[in-house]
mmCIF file of C-alpha atoms in Angstrom:
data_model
loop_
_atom_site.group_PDB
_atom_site.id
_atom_site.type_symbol
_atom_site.label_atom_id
_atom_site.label_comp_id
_atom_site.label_asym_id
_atom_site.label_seq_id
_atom_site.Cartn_x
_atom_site.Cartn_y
_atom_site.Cartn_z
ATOM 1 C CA UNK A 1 61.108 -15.306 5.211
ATOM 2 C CA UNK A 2 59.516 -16.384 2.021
ATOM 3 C CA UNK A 3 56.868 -18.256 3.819
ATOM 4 C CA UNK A 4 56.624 -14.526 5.700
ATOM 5 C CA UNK A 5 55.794 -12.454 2.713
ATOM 6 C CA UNK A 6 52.988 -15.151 1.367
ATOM 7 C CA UNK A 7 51.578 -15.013 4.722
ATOM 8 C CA UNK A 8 50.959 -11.272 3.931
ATOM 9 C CA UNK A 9 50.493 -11.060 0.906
ATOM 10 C CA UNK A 10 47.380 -13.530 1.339
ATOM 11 C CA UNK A 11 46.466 -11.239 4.521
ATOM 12 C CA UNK A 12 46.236 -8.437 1.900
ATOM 13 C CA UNK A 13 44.469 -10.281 -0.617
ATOM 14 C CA UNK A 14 41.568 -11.090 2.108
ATOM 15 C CA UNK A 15 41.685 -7.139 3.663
ATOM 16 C CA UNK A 16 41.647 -6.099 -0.022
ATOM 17 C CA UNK A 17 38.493 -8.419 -1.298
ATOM 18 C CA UNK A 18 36.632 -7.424 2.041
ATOM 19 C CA UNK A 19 36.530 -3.503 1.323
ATOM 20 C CA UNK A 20 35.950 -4.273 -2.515
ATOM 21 C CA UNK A 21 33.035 -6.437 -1.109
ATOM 22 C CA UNK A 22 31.997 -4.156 1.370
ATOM 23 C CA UNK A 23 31.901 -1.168 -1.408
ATOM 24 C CA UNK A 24 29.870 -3.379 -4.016
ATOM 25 C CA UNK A 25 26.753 -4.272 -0.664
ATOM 26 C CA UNK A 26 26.626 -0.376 -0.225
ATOM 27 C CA UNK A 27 25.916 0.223 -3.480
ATOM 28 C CA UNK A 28 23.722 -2.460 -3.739
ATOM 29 C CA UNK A 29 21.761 -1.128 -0.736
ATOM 30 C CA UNK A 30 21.030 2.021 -2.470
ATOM 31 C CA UNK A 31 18.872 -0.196 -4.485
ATOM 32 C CA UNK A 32 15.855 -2.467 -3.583
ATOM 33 C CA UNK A 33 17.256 -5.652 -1.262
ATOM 34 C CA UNK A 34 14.978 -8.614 -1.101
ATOM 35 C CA UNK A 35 14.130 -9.703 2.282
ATOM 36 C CA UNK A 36 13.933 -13.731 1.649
ATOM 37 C CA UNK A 37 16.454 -15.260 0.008
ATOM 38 C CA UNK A 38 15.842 -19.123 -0.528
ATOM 39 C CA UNK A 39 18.453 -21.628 -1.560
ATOM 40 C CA UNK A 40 18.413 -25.141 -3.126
ATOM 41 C CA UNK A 41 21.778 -26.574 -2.369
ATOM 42 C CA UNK A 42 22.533 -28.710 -6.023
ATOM 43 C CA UNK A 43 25.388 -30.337 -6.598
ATOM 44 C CA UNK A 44 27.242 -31.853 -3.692
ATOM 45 C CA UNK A 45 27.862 -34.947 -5.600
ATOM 46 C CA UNK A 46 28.488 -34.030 -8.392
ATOM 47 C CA UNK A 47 31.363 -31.583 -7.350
ATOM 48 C CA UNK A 48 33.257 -34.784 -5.801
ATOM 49 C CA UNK A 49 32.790 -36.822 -8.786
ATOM 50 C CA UNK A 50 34.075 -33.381 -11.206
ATOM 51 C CA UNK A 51 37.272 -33.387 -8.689
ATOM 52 C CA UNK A 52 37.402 -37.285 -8.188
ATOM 53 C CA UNK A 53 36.650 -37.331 -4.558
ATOM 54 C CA UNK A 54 34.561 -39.956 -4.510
ATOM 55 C CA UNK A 55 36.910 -42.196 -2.259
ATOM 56 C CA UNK A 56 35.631 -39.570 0.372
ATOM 57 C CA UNK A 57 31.995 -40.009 0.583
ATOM 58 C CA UNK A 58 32.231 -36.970 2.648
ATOM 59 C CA UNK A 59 33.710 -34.196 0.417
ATOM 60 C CA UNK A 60 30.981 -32.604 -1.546
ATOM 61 C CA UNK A 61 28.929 -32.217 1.550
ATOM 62 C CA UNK A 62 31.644 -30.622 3.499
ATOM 63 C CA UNK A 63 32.379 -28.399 0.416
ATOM 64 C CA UNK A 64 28.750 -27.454 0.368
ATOM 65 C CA UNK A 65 28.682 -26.363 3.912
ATOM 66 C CA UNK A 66 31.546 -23.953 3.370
ATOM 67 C CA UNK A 67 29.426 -22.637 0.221
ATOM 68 C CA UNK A 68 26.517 -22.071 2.762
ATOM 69 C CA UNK A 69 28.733 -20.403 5.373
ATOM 70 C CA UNK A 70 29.687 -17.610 3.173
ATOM 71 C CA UNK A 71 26.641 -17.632 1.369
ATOM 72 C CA UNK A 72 25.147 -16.710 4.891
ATOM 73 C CA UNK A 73 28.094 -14.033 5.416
ATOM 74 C CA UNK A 74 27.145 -12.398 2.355
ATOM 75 C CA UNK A 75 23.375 -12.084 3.062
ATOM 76 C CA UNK A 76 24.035 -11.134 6.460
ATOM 77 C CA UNK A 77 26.311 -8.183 5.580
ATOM 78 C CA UNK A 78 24.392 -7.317 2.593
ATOM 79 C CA UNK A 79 21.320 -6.657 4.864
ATOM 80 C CA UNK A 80 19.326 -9.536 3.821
ATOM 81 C CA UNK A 81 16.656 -10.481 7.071
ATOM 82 C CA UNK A 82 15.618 -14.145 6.455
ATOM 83 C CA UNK A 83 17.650 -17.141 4.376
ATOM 84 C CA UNK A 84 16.148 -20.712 3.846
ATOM 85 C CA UNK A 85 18.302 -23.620 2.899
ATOM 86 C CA UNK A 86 16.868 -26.616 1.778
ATOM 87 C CA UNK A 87 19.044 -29.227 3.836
ATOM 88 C CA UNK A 88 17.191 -32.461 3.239
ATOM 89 C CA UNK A 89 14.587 -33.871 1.240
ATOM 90 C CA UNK A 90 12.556 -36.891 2.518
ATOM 91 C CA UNK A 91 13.677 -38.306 -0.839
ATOM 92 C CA UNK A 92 16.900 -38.083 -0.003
ATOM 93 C CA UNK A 93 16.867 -40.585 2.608
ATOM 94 C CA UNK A 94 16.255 -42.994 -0.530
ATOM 95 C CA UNK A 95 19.984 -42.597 -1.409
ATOM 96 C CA UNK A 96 22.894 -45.013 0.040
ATOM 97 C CA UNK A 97 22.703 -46.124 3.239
ATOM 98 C CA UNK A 98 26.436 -45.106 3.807
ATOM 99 C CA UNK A 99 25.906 -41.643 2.466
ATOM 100 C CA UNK A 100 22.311 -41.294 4.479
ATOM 101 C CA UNK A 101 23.985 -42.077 7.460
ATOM 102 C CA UNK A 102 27.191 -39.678 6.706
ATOM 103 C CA UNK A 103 24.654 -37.024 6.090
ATOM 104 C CA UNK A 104 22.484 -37.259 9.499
ATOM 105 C CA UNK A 105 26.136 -37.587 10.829
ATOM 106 C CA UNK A 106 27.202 -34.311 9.774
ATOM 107 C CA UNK A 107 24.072 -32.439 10.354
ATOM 108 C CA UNK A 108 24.299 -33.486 13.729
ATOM 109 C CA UNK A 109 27.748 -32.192 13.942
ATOM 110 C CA UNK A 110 26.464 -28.928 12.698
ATOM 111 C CA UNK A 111 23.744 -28.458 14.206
ATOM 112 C CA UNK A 112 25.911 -28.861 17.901
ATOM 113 C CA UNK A 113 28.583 -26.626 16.410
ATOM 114 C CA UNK A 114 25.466 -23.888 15.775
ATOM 115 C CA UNK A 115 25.776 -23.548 19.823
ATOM 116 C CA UNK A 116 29.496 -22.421 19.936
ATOM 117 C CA UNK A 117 30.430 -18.415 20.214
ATOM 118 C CA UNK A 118 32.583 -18.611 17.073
ATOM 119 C CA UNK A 119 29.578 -20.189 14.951
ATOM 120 C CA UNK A 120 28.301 -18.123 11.953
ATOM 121 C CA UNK A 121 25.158 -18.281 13.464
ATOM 122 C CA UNK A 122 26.248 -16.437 16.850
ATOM 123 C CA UNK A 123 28.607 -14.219 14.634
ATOM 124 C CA UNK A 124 25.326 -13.112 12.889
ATOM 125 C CA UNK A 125 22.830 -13.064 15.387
ATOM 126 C CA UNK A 126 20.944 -15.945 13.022
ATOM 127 C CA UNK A 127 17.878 -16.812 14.769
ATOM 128 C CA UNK A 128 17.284 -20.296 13.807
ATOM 129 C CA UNK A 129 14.464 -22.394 12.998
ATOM 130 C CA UNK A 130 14.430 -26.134 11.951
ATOM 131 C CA UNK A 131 11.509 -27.148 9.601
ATOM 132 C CA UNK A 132 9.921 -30.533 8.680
ATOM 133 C CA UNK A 133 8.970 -33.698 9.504
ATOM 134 C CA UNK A 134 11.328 -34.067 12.544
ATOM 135 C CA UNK A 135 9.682 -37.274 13.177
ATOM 136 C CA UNK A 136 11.482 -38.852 10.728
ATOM 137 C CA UNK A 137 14.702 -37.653 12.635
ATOM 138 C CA UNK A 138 16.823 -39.767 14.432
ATOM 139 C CA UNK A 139 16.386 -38.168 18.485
ATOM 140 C CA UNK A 140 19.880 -36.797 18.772
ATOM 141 C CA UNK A 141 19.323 -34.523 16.063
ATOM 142 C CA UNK A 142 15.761 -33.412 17.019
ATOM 143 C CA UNK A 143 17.365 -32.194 20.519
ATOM 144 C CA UNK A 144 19.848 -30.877 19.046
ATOM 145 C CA UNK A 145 17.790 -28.811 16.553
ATOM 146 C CA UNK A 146 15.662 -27.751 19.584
ATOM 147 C CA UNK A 147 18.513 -26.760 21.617
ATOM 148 C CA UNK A 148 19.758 -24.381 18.934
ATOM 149 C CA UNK A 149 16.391 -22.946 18.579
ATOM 150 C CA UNK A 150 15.765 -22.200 22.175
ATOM 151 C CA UNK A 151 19.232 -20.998 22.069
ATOM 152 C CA UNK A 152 19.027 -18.309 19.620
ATOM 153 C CA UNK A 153 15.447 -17.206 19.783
ATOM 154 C CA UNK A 154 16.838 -14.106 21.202
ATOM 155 C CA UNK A 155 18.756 -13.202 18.291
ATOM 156 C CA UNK A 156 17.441 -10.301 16.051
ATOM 157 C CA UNK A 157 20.600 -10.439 13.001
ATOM 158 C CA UNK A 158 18.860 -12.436 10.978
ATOM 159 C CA UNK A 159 15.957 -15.350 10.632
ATOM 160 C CA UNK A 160 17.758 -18.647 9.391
ATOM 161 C CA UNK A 161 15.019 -21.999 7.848
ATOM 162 C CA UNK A 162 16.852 -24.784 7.751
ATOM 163 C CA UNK A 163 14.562 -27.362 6.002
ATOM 164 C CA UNK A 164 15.468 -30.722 6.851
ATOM 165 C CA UNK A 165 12.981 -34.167 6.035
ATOM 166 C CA UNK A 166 11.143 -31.603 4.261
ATOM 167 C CA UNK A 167 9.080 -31.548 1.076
ATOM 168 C CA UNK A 168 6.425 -29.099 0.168
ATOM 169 C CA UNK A 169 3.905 -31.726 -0.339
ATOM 170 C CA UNK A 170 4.297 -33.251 3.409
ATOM 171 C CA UNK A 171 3.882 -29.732 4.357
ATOM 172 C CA UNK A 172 0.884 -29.456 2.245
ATOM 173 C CA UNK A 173 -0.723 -32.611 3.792
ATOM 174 C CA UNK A 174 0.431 -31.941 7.448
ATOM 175 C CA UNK A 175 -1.389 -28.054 7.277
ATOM 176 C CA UNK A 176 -4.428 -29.375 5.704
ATOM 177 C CA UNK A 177 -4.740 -32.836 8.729
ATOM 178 C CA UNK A 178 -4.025 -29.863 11.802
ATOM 179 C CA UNK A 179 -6.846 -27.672 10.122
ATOM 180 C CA UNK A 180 -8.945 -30.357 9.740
ATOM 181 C CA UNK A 181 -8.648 -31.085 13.246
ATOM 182 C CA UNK A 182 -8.738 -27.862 14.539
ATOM 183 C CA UNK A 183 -12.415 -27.025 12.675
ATOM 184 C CA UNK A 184 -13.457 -31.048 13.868
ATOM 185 C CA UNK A 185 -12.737 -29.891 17.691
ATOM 186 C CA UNK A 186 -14.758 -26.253 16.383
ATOM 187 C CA UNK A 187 -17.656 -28.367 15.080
ATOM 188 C CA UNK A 188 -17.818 -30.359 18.510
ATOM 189 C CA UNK A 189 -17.849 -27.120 20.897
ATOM 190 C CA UNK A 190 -20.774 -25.819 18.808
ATOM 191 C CA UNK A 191 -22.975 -29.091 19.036
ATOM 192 C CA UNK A 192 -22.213 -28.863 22.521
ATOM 193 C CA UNK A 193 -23.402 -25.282 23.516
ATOM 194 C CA UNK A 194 -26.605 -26.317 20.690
ATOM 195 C CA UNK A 195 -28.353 -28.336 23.181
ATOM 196 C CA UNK A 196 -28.282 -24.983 25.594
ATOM 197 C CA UNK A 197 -28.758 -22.226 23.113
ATOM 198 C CA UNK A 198 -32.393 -21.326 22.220
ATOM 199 C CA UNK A 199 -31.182 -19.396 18.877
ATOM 200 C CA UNK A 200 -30.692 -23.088 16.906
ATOM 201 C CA UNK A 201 -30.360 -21.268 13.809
ATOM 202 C CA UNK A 202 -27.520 -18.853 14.731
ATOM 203 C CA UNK A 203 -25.904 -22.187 16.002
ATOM 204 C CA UNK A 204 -26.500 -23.983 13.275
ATOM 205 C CA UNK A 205 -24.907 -21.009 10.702
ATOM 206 C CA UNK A 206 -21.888 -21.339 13.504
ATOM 207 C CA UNK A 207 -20.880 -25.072 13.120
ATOM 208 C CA UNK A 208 -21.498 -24.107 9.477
ATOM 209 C CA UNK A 209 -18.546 -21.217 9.672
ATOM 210 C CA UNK A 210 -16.633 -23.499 12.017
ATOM 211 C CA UNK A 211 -16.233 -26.526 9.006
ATOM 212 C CA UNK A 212 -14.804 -24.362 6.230
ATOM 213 C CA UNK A 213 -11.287 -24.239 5.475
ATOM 214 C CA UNK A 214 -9.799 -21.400 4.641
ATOM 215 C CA UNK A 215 -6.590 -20.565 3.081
ATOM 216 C CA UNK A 216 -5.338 -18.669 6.516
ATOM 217 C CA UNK A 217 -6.187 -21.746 8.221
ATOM 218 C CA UNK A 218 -3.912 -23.870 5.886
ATOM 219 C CA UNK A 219 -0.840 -20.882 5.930
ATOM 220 C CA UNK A 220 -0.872 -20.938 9.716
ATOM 221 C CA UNK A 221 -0.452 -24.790 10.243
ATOM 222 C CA UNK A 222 2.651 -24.638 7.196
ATOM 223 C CA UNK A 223 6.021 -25.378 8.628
ATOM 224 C CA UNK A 224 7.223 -22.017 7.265
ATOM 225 C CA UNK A 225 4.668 -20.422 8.842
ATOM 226 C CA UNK A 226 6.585 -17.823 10.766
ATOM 227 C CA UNK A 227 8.565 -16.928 7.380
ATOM 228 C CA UNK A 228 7.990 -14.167 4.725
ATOM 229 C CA UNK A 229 7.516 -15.680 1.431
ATOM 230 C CA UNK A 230 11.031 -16.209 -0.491
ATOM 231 C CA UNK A 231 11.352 -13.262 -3.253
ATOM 232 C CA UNK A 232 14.263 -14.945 -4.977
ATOM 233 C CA UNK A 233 15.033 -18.811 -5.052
ATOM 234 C CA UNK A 234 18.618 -19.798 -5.953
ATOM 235 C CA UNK A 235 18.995 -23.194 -7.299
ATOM 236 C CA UNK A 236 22.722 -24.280 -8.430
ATOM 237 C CA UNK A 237 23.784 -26.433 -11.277
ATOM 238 C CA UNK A 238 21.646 -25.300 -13.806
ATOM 239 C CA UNK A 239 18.244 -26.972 -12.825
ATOM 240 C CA UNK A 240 15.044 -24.843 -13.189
ATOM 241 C CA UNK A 241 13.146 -27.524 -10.639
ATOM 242 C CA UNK A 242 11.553 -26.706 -7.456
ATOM 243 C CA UNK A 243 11.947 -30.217 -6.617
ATOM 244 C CA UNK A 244 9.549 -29.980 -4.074
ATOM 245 C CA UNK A 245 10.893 -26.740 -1.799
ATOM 246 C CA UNK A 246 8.065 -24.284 -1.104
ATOM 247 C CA UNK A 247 6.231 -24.545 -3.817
ATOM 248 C CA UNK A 248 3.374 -23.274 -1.826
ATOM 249 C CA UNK A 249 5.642 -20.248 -0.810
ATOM 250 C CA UNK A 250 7.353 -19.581 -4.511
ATOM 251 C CA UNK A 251 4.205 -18.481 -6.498
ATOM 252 C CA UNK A 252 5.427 -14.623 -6.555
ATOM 253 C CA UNK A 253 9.227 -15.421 -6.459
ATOM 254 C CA UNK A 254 12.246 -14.944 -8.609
ATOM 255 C CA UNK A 255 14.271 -17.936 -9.620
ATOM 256 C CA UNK A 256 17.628 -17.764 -10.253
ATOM 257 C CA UNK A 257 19.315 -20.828 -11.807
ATOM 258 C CA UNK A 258 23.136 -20.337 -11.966
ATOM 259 C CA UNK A 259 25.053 -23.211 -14.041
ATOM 260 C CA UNK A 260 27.605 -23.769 -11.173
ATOM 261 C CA UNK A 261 27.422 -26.483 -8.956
ATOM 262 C CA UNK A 262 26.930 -25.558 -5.269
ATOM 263 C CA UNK A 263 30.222 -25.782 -3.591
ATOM 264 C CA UNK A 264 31.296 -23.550 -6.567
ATOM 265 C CA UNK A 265 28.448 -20.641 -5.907
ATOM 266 C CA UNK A 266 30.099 -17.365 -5.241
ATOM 267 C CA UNK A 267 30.007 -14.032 -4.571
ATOM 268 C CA UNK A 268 29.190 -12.946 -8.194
ATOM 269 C CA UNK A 269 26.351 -15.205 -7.881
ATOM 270 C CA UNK A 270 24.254 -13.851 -5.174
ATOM 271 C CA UNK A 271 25.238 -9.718 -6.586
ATOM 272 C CA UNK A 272 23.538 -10.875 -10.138
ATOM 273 C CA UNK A 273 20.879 -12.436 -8.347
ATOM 274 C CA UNK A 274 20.223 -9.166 -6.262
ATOM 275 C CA UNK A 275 20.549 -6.970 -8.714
ATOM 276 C CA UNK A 276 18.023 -8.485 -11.065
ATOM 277 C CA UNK A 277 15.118 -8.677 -8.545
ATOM 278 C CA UNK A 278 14.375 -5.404 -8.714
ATOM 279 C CA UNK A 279 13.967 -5.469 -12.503
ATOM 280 C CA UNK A 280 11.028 -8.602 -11.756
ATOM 281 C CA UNK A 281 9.215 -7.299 -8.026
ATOM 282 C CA UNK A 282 6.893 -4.767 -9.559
ATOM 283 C CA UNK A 283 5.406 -7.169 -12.139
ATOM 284 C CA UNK A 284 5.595 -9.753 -9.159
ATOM 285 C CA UNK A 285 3.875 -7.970 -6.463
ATOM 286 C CA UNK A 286 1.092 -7.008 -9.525
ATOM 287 C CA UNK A 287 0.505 -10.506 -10.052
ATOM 288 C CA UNK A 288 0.140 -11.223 -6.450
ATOM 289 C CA UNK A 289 -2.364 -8.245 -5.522
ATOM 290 C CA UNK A 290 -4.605 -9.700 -8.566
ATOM 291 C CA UNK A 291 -4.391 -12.994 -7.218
#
């Protein structure tokens, strides 16, 4: 009986916290919503060492994922159309061997548990898109990441960038090599049709056009190419470092540095983020037309 009444009393709680939830998005939608939300996931670690799990290599990083999960309920209900997550760095595969491997392990997991019904990403109707140097990806995990994007590239809820072996600088170097090569194959078509053209000097003024790079050349070869630039960052535990996540992406963007450690990000959280943006987008989108 007693176990009973706790039973509903926690079913209340949960009902109760929904509507209050529910109320506070509405009213928050009256307001200006940002449409890119990006996160930096800080803190894993330490989280296990604060609450001495470190026997369990595994317990900050599952902790973090259930952080993510609601962090990707609340954008999702609070009308929010894309979410990044930085997953993993390419420095991060300089950590332990043990903890590498437990990481690839569970991203694998997740990214095969992204195909179920009950998923948060079929719940939302995430469209999801995997971004990095997948090379550097074991092959079970670049199927699988392909799989889930072929899977929900249908869905229209919400756009979901899950960076993984990602920095900005690879991203930097890998859009400026695929322009290069594009204007190199450019340059070759217009020394081909030279030797038949008459008008040299229109042909010449062509090749000419065809070698300069230009900065939509460089955005369309990024790995977040597809993706509105982020108008508010969230980074936990404090830190006011990009550490290498879309820098390219962040010059206009709000950044939001709570002192929490991720698996301790909450609700309050993403509201105070929210609700400051709209006090900073004006001056940003000035500073971005007179760019």
């Amino acid at each position: 009986m007693e176990r009973e009444r706790e039973d509903s009393a926690t079913k209340y709680f949960h009902v109760l916290c929904s509507y209050m939830r529910k109320f506070i998005f509405r009213i928050l939608s009256m307001g200006t919503i940002p449409n890119h939300i990006a996160f930096i996931m800080d803190g894993n670690r330490r989280y296990a060492k604060k609450h001495n799990l470190w026997a369990d290599d595994a317990a900050g990083h599952k902790a973090g994922f259930l952080a993510l999960a609601s962090m990707l309920k609340y954008c999702y209900e609070l009308g929010i159309k894309c979410a990044s997550i930085y997953a993993l760095s390419i420095d991060n595969f300089k950590r332990r061997p043990n903890e590498v491997q437990y990481v690839m392990d569970l991203m694998l997991e997740k990214i095969q548990g992204l195909l179920k019904e009950e998923s948060i990403v079929q719940k939302y109707g995430a469209r999801v898109y995997f971004r990095g140097n997948m090379t550097l990806l074991t092959e079970p995990i670049r199927v699988a990441a392909e799989k889930a994007m072929v899977a929900t590239a249908n869905n229209t809820g919400m756009m979901l960038f899950i960076c993984v072996a990602y920095t900005s600088t690879d991203e930097i170097v890998h859009a400026i090599q695929e322009s290069c090569n594009n204007k190199w194959v450019g340059i070759q078509e217009a020394n081909g049709s030279k030797a038949r053209n008459q008008a040299i000097r229109d042909v010449e003024y062509q090749i000419e056009e065809k070698a300069i790079i230009k900065l939509r050349d460089i955005e369309k070869h990024m790995y977040m190419d597809v993706a509105p630039d982020p108008d508010i960052l969230i980074r936990t535990s404090g830190e006011h470092r990009l550490s290498n996540f879309q820098l390219w992406q962040t010059t206009y963007c709000l950044l939001y540095s709570p002192a929490v450690l991720w698996p301790e990000i909450g609700l309050r959280h993403l509201v105070r983020a929210v609700l400051d943006f709209p006090q900073h987008r004006s001056y940003l989108e000035k500073k971005k037309e007179q760019a």
